[in-house]
Coordinates of N, CA and C in Angstrom, one line a residue:
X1 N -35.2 68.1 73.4 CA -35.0 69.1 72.4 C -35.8 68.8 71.1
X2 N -36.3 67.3 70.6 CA -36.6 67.1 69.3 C -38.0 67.8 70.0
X3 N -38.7 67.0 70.8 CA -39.8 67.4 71.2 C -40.4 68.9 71.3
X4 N -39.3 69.6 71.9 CA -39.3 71.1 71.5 C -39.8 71.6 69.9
X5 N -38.3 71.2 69.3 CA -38.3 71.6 67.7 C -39.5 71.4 66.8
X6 N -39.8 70.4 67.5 CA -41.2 69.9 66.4 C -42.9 71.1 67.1
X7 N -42.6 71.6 68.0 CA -43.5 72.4 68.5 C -43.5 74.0 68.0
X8 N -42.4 74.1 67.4 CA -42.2 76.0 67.0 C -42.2 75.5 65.2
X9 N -42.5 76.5 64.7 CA -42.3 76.8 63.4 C -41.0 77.1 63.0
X10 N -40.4 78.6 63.8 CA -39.1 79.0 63.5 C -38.4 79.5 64.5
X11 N -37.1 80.1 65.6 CA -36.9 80.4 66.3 C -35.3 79.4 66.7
X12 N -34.9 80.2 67.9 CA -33.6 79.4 68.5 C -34.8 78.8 70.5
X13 N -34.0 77.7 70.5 CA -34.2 77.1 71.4 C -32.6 77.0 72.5
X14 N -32.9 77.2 73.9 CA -31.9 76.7 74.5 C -32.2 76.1 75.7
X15 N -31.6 74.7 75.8 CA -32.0 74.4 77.1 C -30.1 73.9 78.2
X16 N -30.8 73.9 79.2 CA -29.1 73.6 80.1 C -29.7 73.0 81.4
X17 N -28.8 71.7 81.6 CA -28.6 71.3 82.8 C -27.5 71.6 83.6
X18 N -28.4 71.3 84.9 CA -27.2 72.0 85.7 C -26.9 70.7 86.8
X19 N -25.2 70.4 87.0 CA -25.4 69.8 88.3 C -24.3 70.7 89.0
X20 N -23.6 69.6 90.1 CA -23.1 70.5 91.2 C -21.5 71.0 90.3
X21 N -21.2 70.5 89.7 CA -19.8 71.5 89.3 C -20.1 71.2 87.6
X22 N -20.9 71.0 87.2 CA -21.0 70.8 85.3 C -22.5 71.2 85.2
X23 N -22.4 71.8 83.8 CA -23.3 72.4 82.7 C -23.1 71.8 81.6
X24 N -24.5 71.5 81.2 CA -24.6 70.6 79.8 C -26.2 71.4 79.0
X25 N -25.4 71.8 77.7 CA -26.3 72.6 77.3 C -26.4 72.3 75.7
X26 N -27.6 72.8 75.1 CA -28.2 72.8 74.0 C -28.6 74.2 73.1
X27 N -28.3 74.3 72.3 CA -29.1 75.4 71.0 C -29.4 74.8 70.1
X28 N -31.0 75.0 69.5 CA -31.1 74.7 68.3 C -31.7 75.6 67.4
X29 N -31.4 76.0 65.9 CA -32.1 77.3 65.4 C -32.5 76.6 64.2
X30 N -33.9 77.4 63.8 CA -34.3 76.5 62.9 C -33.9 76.7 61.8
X31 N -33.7 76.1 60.6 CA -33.5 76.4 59.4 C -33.6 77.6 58.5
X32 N -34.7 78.3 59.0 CA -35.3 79.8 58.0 C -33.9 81.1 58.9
X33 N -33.3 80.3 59.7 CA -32.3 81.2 60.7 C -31.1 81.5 60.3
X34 N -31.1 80.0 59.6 CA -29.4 80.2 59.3 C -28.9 81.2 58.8
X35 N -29.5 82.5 58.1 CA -28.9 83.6 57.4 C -28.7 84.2 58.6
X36 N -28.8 84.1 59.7 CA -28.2 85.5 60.7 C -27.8 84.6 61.9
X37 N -28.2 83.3 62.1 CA -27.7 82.7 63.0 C -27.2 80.9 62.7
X38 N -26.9 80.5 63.5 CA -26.1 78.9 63.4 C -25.8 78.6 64.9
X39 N -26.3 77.3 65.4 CA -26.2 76.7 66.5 C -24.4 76.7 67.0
X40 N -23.7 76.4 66.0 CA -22.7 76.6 66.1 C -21.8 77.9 66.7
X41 N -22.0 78.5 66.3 CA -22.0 80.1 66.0 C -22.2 80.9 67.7
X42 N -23.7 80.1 67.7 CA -24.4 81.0 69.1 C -23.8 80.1 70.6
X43 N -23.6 78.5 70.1 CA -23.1 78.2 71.5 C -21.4 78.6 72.0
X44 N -20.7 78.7 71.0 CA -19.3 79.1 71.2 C -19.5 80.5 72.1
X45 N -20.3 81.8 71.9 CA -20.1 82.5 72.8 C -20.7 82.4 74.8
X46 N -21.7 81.4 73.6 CA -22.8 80.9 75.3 C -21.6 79.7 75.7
X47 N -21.5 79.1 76.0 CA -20.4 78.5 76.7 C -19.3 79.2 77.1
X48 N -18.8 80.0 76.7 CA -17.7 80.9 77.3 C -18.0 81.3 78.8
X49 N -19.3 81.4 78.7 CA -19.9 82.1 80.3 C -20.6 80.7 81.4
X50 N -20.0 79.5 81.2 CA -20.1 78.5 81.8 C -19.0 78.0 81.5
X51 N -18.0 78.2 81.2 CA -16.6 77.9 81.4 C -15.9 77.0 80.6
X52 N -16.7 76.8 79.2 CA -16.9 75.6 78.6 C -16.7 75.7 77.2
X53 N -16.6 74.7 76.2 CA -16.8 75.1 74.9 C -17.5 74.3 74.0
X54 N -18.3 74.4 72.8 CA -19.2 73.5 72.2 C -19.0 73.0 70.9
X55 N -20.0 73.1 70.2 CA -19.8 72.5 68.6 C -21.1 72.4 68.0
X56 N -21.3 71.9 66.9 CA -22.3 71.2 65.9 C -22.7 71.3 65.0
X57 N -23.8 71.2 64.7 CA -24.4 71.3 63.4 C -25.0 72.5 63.0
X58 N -25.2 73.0 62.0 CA -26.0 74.5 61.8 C -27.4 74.7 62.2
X59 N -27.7 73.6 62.9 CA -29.1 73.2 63.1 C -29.4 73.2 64.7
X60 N -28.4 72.6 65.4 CA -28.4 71.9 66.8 C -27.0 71.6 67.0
X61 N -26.0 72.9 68.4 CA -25.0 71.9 68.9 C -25.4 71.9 70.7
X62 N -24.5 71.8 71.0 CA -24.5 71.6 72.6 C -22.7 72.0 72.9
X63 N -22.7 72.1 74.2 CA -21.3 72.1 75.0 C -21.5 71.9 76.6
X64 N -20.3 71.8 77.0 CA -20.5 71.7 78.5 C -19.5 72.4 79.2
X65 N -19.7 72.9 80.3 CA -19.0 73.6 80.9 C -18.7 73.1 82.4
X66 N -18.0 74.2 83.2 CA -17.3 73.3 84.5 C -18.2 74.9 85.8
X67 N -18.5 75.6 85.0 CA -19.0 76.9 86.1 C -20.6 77.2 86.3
X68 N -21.2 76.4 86.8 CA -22.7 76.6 86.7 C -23.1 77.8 87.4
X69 N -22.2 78.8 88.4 CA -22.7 80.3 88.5 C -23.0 81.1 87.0
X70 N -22.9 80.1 86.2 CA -22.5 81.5 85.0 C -23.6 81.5 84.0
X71 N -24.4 80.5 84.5 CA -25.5 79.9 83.9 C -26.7 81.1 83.5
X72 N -26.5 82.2 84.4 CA -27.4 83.2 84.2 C -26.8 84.0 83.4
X73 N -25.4 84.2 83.5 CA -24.7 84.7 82.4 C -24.7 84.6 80.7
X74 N -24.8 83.5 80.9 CA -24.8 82.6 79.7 C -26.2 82.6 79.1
X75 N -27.6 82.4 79.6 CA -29.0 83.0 78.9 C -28.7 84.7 78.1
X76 N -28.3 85.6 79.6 CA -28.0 86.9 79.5 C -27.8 87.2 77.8
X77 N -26.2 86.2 77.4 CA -25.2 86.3 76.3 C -26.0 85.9 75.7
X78 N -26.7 85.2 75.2 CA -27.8 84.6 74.3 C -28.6 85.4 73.9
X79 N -29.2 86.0 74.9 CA -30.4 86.8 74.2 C -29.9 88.2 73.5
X80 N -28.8 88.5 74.3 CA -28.3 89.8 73.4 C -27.3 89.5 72.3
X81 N -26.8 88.3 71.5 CA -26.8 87.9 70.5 C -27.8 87.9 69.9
X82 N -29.4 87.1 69.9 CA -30.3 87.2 69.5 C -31.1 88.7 69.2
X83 N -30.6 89.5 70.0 CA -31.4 90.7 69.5 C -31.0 91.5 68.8

């Protein structure tokens, strides 16, 4: 993820691993964001659709979940928060 961050100017990032019954995921949004958005904020609904729940900082949290069908769900929910 740092690797990511340091390559965008401004924007939300998300990445997710998948194994056979767990999801482990990431958001990070950059600082010029926080007026409309917070990592915080955006993973609590994106984890819901992986069965899971998260946390963090206004900058970068993560969560994990137990439902990896829902993994497509869960981008889905992301972007239509984002838009």
């Amino acid at each position: 993820m740092d690797e990511l961050r340091s390559k965008i100017a401004a924007g939300v990032i998300c990445l997710a691993a998948e194994g056979e019954d767990k999801v482990d995921m990431l958001i990070a949004v950059s600082q010029d964001l926080h007026g409309r958005f917070t990592a915080p904020g955006l993973i609590k609904d994106v984890a819901a659709e992986i069965g899971g729940k998260g946390g963090g900082r206004p900058d970068l949290a993560q969560a994990g979940g137990d439902n990896p069908a829902g993994l497509k769900a869960a981008f889905a929910k992301l972007k239509s928060l984002l838009a």
